[in-house]
Coordinates of C-alpha atoms and ligand atoms in Angstrom, one line a residue:
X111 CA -15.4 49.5 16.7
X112 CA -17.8 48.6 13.9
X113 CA -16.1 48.8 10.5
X114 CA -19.2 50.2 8.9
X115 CA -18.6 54.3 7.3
X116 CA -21.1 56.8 6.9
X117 CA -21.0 59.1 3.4
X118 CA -22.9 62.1 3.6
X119 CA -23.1 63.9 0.1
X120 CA -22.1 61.1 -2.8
X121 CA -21.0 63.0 -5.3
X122 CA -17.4 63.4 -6.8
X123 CA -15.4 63.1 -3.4
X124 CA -18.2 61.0 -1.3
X125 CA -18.4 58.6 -4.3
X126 CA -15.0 58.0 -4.2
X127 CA -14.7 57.7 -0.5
X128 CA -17.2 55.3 -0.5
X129 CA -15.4 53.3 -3.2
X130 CA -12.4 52.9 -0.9
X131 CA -14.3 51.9 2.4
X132 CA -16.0 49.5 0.4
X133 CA -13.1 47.5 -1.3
X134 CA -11.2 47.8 2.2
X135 CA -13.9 46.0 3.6
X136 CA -16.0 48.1 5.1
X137 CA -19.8 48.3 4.7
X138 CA -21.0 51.9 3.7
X139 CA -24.6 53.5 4.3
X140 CA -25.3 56.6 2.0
X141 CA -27.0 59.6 2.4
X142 CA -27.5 61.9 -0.4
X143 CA -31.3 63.4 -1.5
X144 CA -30.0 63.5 -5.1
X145 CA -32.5 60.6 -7.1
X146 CA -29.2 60.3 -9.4
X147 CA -26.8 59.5 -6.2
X148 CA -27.0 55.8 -6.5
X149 CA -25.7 56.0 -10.3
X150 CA -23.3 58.2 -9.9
X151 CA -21.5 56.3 -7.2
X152 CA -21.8 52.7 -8.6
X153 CA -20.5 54.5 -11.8
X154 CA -17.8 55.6 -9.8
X155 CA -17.3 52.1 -7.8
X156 CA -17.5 50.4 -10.7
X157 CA -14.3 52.4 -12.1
X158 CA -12.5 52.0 -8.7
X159 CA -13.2 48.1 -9.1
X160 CA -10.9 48.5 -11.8
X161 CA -8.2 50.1 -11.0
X162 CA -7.8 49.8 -7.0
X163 CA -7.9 46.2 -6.2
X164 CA -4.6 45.8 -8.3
X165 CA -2.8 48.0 -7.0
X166 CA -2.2 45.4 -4.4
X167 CA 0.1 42.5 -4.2
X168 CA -1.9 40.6 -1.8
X169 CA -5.7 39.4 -1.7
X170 CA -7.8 42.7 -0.6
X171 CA -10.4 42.5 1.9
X172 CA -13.9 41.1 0.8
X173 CA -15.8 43.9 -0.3
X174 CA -18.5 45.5 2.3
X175 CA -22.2 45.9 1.6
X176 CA -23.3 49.2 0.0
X177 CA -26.7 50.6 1.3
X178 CA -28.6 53.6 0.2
X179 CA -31.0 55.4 3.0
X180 CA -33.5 58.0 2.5
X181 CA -33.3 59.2 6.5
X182 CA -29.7 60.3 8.2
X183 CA -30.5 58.5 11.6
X184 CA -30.4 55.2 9.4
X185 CA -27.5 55.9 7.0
X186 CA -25.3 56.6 11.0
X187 CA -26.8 53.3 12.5
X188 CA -23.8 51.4 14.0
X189 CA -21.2 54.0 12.0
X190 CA -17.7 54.3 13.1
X191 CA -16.7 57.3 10.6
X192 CA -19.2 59.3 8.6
X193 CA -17.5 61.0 6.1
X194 CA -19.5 64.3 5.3
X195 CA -18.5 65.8 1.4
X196 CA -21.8 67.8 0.5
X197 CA -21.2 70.9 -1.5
X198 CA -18.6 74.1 0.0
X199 CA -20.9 76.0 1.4
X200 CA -20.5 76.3 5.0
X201 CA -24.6 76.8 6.5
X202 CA -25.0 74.2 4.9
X203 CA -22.1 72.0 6.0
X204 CA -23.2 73.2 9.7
X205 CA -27.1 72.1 9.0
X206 CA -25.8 68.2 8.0
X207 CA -23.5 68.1 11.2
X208 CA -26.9 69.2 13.3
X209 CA -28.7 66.6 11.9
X210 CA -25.7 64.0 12.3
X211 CA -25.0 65.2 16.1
X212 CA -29.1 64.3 16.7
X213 CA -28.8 60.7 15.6
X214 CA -25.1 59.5 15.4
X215 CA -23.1 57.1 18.0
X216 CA -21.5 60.0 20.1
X217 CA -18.4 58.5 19.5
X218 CA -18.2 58.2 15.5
X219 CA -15.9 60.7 14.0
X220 CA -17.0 63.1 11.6
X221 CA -14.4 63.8 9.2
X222 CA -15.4 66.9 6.6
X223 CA -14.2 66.7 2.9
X224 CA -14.0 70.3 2.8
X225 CA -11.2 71.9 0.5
X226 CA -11.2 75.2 2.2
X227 CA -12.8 75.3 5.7
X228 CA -11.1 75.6 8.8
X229 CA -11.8 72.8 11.6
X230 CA -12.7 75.6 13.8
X231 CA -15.2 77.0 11.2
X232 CA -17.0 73.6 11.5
X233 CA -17.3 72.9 14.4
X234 CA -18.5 76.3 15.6
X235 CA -21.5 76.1 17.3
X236 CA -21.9 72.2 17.8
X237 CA -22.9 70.2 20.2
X238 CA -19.9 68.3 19.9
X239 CA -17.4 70.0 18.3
X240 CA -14.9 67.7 19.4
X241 CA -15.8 65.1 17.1
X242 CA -15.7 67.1 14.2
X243 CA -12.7 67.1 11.9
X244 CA -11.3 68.1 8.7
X245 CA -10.1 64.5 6.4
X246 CA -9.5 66.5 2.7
X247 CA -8.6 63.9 -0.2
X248 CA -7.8 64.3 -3.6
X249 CA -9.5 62.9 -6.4
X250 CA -9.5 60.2 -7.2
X251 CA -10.2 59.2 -3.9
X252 CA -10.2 55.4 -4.3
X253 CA -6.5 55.7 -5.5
X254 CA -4.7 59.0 -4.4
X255 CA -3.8 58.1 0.0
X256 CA -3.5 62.0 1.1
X257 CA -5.8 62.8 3.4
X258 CA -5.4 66.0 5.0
X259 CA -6.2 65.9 8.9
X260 CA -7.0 69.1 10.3
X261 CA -7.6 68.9 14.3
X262 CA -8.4 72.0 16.9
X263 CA -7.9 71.5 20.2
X264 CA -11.8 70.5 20.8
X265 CA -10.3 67.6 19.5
X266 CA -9.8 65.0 21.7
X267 CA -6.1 63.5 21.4
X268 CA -8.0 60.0 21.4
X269 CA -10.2 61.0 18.7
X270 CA -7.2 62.2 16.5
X271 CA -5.5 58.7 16.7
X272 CA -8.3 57.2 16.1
X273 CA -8.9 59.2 12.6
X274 CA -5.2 58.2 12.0
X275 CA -6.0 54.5 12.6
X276 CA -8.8 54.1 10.4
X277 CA -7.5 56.4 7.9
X278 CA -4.4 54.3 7.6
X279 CA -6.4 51.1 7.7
X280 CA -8.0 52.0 4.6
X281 CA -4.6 52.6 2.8
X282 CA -4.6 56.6 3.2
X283 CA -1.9 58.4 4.4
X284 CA -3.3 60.8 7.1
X285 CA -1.5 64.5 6.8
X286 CA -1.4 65.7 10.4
X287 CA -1.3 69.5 10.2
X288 CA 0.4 71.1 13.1
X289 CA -2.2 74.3 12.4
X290 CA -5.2 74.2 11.0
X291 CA -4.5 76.9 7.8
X292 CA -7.4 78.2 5.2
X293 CA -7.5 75.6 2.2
X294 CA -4.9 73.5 4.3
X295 CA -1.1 73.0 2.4
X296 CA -2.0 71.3 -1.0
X297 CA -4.5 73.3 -2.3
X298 CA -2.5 76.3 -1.0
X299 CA -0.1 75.1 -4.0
X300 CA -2.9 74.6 -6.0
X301 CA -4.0 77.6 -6.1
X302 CA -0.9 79.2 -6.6
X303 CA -0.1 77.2 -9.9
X304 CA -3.0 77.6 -10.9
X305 CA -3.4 81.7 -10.7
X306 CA -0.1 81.4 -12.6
X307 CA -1.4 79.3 -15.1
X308 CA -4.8 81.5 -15.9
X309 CA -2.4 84.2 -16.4
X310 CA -0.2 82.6 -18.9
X311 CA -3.8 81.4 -20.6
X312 CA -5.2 85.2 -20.5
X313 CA -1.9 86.6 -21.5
X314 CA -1.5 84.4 -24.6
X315 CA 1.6 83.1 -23.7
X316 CA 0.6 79.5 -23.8
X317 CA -2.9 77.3 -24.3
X318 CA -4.1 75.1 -21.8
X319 CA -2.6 72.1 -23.6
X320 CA 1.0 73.7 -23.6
X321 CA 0.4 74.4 -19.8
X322 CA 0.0 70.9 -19.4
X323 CA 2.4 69.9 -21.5
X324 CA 4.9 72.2 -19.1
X325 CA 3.6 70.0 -16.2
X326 CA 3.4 66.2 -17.3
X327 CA 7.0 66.6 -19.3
X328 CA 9.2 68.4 -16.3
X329 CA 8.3 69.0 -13.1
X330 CA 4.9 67.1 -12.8
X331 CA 6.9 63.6 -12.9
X332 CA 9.5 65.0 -10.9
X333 CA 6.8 65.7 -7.9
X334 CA 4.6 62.6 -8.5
X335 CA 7.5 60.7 -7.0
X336 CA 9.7 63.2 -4.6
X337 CA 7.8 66.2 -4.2
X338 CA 9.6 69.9 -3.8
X339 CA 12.0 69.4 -1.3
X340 CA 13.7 66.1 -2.2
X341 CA 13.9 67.0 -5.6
X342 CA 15.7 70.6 -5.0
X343 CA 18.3 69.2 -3.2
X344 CA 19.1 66.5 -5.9
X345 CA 19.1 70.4 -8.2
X346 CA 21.7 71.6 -5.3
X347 CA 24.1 68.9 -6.5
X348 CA 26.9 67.9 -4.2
X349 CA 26.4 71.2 -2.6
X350 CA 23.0 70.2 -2.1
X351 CA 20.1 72.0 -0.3
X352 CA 22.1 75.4 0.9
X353 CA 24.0 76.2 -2.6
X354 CA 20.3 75.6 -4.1
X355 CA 18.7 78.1 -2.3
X356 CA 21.9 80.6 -2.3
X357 CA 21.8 80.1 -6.1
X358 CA 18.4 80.3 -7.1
X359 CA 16.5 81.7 -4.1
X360 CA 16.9 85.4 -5.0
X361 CA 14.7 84.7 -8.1
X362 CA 12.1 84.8 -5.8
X363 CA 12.3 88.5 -5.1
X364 CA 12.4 89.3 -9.4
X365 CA 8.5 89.6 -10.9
X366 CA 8.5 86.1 -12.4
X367 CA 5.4 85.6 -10.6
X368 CA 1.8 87.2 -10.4
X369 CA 2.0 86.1 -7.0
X370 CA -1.7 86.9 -5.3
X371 CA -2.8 89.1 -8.4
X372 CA -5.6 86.7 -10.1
X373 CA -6.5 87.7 -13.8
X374 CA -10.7 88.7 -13.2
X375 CA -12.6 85.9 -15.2
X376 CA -14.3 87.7 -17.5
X377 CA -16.7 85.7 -19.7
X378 CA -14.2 86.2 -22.8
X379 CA -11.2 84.9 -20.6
X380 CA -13.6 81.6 -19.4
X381 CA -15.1 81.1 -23.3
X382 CA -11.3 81.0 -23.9
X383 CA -10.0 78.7 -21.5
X384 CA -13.2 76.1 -22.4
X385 CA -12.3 76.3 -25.8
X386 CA -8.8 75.3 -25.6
X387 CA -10.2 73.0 -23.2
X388 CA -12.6 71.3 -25.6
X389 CA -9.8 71.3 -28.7
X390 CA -7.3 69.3 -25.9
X391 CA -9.8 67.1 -25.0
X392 CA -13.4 67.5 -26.3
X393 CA -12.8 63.8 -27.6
X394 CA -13.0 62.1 -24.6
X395 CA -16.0 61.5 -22.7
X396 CA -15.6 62.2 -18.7
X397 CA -15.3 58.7 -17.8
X398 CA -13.0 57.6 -20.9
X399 CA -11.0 60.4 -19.4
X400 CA -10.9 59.0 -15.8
X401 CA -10.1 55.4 -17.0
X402 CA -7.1 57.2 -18.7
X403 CA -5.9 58.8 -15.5
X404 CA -6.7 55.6 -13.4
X405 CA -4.9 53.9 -15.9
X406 CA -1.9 56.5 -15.6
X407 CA -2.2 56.5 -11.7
X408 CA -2.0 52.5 -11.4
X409 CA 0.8 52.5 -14.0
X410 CA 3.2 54.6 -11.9
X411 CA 2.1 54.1 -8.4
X412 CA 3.4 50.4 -9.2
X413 CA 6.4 51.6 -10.4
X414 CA 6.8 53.6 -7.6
X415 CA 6.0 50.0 -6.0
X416 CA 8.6 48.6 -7.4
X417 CA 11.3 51.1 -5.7
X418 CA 9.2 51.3 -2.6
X419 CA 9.2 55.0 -2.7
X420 CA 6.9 57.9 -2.4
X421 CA 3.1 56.8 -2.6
X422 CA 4.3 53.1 -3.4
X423 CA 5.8 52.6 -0.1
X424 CA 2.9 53.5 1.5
X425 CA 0.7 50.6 -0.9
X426 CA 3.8 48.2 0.7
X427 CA 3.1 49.2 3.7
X428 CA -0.6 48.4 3.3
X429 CA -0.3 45.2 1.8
X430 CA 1.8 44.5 4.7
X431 CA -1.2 45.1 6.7
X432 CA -3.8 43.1 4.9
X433 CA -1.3 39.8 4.2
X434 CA -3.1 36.7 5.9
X435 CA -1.4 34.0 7.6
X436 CA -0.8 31.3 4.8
X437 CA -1.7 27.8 5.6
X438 CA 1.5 25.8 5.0
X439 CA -1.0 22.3 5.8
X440 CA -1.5 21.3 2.1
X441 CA -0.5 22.7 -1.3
X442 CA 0.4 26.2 -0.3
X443 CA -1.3 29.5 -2.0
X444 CA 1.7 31.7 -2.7
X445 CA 0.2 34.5 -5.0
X446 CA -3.4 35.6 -4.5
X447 CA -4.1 38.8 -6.5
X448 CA -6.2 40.8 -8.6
X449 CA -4.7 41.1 -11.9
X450 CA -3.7 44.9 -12.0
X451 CA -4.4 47.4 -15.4
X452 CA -0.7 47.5 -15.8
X453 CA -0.6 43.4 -16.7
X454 CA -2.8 43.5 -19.6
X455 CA -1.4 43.8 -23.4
X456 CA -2.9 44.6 -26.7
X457 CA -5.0 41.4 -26.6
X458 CA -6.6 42.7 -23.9
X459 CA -5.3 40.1 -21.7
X460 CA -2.6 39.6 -19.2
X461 CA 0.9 39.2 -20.9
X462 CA 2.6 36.0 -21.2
X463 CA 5.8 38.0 -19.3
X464 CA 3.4 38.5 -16.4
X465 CA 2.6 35.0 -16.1
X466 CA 6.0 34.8 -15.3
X467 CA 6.1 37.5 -13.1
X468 CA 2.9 35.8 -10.8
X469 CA 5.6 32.7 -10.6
X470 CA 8.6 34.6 -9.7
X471 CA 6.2 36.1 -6.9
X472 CA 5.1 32.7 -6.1
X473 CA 8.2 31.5 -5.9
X474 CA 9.8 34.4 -4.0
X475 CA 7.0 34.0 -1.2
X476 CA 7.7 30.1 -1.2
X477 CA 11.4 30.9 -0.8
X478 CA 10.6 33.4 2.2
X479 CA 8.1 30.6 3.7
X480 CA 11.2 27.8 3.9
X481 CA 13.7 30.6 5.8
X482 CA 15.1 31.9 2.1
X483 CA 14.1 35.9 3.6
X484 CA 15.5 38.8 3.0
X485 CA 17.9 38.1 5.6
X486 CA 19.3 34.7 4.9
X487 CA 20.0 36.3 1.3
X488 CA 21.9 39.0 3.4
X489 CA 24.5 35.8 4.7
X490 CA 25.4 34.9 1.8
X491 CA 22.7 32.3 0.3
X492 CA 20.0 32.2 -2.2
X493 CA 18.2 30.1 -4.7
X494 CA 18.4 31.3 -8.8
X495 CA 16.4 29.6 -10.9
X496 CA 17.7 27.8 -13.8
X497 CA 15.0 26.2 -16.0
X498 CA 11.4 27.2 -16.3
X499 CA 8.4 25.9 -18.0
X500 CA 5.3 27.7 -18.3
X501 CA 2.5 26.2 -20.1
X502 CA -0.6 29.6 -20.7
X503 CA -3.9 27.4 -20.5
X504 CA -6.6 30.0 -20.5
X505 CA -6.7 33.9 -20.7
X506 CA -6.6 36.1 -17.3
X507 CA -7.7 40.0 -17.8
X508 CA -7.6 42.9 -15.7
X509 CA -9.3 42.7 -12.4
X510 CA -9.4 39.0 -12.3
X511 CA -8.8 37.4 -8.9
X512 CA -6.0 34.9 -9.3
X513 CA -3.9 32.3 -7.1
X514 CA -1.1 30.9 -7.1
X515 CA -0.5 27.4 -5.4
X516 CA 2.6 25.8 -5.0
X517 CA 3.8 22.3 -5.1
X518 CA 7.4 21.1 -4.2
X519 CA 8.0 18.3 -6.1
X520 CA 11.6 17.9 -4.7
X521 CA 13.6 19.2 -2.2
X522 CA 16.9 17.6 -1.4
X523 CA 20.4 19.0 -1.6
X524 CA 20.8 22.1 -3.8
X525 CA 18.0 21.4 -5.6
X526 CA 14.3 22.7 -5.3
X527 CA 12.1 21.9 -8.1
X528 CA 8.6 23.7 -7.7
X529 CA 5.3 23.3 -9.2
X530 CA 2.6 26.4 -9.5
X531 CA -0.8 25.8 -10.7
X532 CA -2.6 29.8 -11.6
X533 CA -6.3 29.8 -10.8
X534 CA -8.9 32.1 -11.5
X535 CA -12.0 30.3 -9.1
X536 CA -11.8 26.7 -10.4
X537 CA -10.1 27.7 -13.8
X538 CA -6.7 26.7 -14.2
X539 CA -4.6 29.5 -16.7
X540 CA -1.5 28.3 -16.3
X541 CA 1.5 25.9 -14.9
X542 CA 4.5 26.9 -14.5
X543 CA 7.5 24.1 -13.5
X544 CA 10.7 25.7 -12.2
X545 CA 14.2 24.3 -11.2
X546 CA 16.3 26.4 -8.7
X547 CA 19.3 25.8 -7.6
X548 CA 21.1 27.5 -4.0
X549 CA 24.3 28.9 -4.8
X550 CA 26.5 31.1 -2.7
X551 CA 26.2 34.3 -3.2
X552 CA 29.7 34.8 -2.8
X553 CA 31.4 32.4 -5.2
X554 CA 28.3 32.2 -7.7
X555 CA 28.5 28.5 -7.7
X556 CA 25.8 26.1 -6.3
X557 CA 26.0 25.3 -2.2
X558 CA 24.4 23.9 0.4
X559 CA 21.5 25.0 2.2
X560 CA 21.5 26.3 5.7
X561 CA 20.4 23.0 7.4
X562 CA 17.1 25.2 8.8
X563 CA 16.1 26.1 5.4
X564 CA 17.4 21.8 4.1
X565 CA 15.3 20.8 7.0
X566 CA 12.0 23.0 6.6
X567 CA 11.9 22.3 3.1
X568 CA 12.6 18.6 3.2
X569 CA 9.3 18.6 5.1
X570 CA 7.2 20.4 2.4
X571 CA 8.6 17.7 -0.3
X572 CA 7.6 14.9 1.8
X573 CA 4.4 16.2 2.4
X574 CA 3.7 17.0 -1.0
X575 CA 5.0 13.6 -2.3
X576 CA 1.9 11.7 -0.9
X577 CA -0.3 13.5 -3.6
X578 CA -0.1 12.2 -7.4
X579 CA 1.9 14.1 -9.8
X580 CA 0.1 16.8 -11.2
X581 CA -0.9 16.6 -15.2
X582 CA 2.0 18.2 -17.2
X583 CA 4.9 17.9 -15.1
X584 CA 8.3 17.5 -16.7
X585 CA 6.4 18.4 -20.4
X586 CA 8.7 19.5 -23.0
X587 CA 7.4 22.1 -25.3
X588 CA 4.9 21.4 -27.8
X589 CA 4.2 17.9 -26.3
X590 CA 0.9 16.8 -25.7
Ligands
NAD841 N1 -14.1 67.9 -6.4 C1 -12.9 67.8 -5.8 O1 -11.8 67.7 -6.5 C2 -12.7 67.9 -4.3 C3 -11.5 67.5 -3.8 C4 -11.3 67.5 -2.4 C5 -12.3 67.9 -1.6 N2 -13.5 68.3 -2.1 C6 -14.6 68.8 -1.2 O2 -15.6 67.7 -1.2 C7 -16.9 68.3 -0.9 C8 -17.8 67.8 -2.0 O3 -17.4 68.2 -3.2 P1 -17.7 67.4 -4.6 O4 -16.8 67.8 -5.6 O5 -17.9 65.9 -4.3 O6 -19.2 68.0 -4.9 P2 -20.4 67.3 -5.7 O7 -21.3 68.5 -6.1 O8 -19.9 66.4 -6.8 O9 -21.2 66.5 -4.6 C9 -21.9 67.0 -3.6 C10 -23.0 66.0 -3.2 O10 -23.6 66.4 -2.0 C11 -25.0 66.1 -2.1 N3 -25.7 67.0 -1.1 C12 -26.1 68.2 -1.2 N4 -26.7 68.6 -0.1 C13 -26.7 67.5 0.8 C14 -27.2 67.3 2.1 N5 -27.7 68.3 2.8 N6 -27.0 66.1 2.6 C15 -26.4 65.1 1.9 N7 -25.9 65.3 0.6 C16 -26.1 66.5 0.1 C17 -25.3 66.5 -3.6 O11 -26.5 65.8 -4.0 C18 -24.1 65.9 -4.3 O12 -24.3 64.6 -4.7 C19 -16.7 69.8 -0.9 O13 -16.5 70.2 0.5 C20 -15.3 70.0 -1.6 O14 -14.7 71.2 -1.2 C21 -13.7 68.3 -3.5

């Protein structure tokens, strides 16, 4: 399988899709007859450059090559997946699939954007229906993993793992519906919100901002991170999921809701709901206003990181994936990363605290690489550190591509005194000089190795001592 994608329609959704094939590695061919196509999506590249690479603890793929192609039978040349997102109208979602089924690789797989469409409505009247199914994002698409799959039975079972493979190897998290369902299950809720939400607009019950406000203060952060379910039980207390619905399940049946009614959009309701609009937020341009979400988004999908939960264990699970082999011949690269949005500070530069967080990381990895894993800590043994010298050379901002490569300068006993040197290319930003001691983790008080880990990193100091001492080590602060 070639790891080149296909994006038919570049606009919104098939910019953003094109931004995540490409940073995963994969070289993309578009196909779009707008003149403006190739602005709009290295706009919206250049914005998921930002923000995606980051989100990652480990070095990302190289980037792919982006291509632009005025015919379709060259935009499918060698494809694997051709992602089609041209506007929601459905002849004309069945005209691009004609032309695609005329010059594609039989066995590429055709994955529609579409928001409402059933698979079956697609594929109807195809030459190959069977390659046909529905992948429906979210914007944005270079950050958000959901992608709803949506099968029929013309669907080959192979074809369906394969669309989970590749979906998955580009860090999404393919929704396998058991049914294919008009407008699939998220925009089902969607919709349903939102119908509420026009209501309490047209009803002058609250403005557009307060709506919002209702959502990012309560419930929004609740679902970002558990969703309905997970967080109702939590609501049930110790009773849990049964005593929630027993208590407030009959609400359901009282007129809180509108339910299927929707409020007709006359132009007087729309010129209202534009206006509050423009007063919440008229000052920002579109794009400031998608660097603010991307920012938002990056900000709490590492914190979800950090607990391994919810969309964060899913970026664990794809730096898992993408973590090379490190070479443990010479002076060993520990952290290689792109600076993420959420390390930067008022200077516009990357905190001094996450200086220290790249060496903790570097030193964690360094640990894991000499038998210190997650389950020799289990037994009973770890290292803590107990001195640390960091010396901040040269500024590192947001997006930078940074490593980490560690020196042991000794390794005997109960003692492991490490060296990292932060690069950017052939910049050095920072040292950082650390002295860790093992200690039981029963008693709190320094021990002895396990004689694996004494042995393996015994080695590493040996083979390390052969090079001079680096400039800077054992500097006390303020000394040139
Ligand atoms: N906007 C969203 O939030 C969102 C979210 C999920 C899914 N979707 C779905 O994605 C699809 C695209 O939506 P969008 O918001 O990106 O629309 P858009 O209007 O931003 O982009 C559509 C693009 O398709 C191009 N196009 C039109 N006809 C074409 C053709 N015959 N061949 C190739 N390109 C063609 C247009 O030039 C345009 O660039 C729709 O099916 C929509 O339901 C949208």
């Amino acid at each position: 399988m070639t790891r080149i994608a296909t994006i038919i329609g570049g606009g919104v959704i098939g910019g953003g899709w094109a931004a995540r094939f490409l940073l995963m590695g994969w070289d993309v061919q578009v196909f779009d007859p707008d003149p403006e196509a190739e602005r709009k999506i290295s706009e919206v590249l250049s914005n998921a450059r930002r923000s995606l690479p980051g989100l990652s603890d480990v070095a990302m793929p190289a980037e792919g090559k982006l291509t632009f192609h005025a015919e379709i039978k060259d935009a499918v040349a060698g494809t694997s997946w051709i992602q089609e997102s041209v506007p929601e109208r459905l002849e004309i979602k069945h005209k691009v699939y004609a032309g695609l089924q005329e010059h594609a690789p039989a066995d590429a797989i055709i994955g529609s954007s579409t928001s409402g469409f059933k698979p079956s409505e697609l594929q109807e009247g195809m030459a190959n229906p069977g390659q046909i199914v529905v992948t429906h994002p979210f914007n944005p698409v270079y950050l958000l993993p959901l992608a709803e799959l949506v099968t029929t039975e013309a669907n080959p079972a192979e074809v369906v793992e394969r669309a989970k493979e590749i979906l998955t190897a580009i860090g999404m998290h393919p929704l396998h519906l058991k049914k294919e369902i008009d407008a699939h299950i998220a925009d089902r809720f969607l919709e349903a919100v939102w119908r509420e939400a026009l209501w309490l607009v047209k009803d002058g019950i609250a403005t557009t901002e307060e709506i919002d406000d209702a959502i990012r203060y309560g419930f929004g952060l609740r679902w970002g991170q558990m969703g309905l379910f997970e967080t109702y039980r939590i609501a049930g207390g110790e009773a849990g999921m049964k005593h929630f619905i027993a208590q407030f399940g009959p609400c359901l049946q009282w007129p809180w809701t509108k339910l299927m009614d929707v409020p007709e959009l006359t132009d007087e309701l729309i010129d209202m709901i534009a206006d509050q609009s423009d007063a919440q937020s008229g000052h920002h341009s579109i794009r400031e206003l998608e660097r603010i979400r991307d920012n938002n988004l990056v900000g709490m999908m590492r914190a979800l990181k950090a607990q391994d939960y919810g969309a964060g264990a899913l970026l664990n699970a794809q730096d898992k994936r993408m973590a090379q082999p490190i070479d443990m011949s010479g002076l060993i690269t520990t952290v290689s990363r792109v600076v993420p949005l959420d390390w930067t500070d008022y200077n516009g530069h990357m905190n001094e605290a996450r200086y220290l967080q790249a060496f903790g990381d570097a030193t964690d990895k360094f640990m894991e690489l000499i038998g210190c894993d997650a389950e020799y800590i289990s037994s009973g043994g770890s290292y803590f550190t107990a001195e640390t010298h960091i010396r901040h050379l040269d500024e590192a901002h947001a997006g930078a591509q940074i490593q980490v490569r560690t020196r042991c300068l000794l390794g005997e006993g109960k003692k492991m005194h490490l060296w990292h040197e932060m690069v950017e290319g052939d910049r050095l930003l920072a040292t950082g000089e650390h002295m860790l001691i093992h200690v039981s983790l029963e008693t709190r008080r320094a021990s002895k190795p396990a004689s694996h880990i004494a042995a393996t990193l015994g080695r590493i100091a040996e083979g390390h001592a052969t090079r001079p001492l680096p400039e800077g080590v054992g500097k006390a602060v303020g000394k040139k």
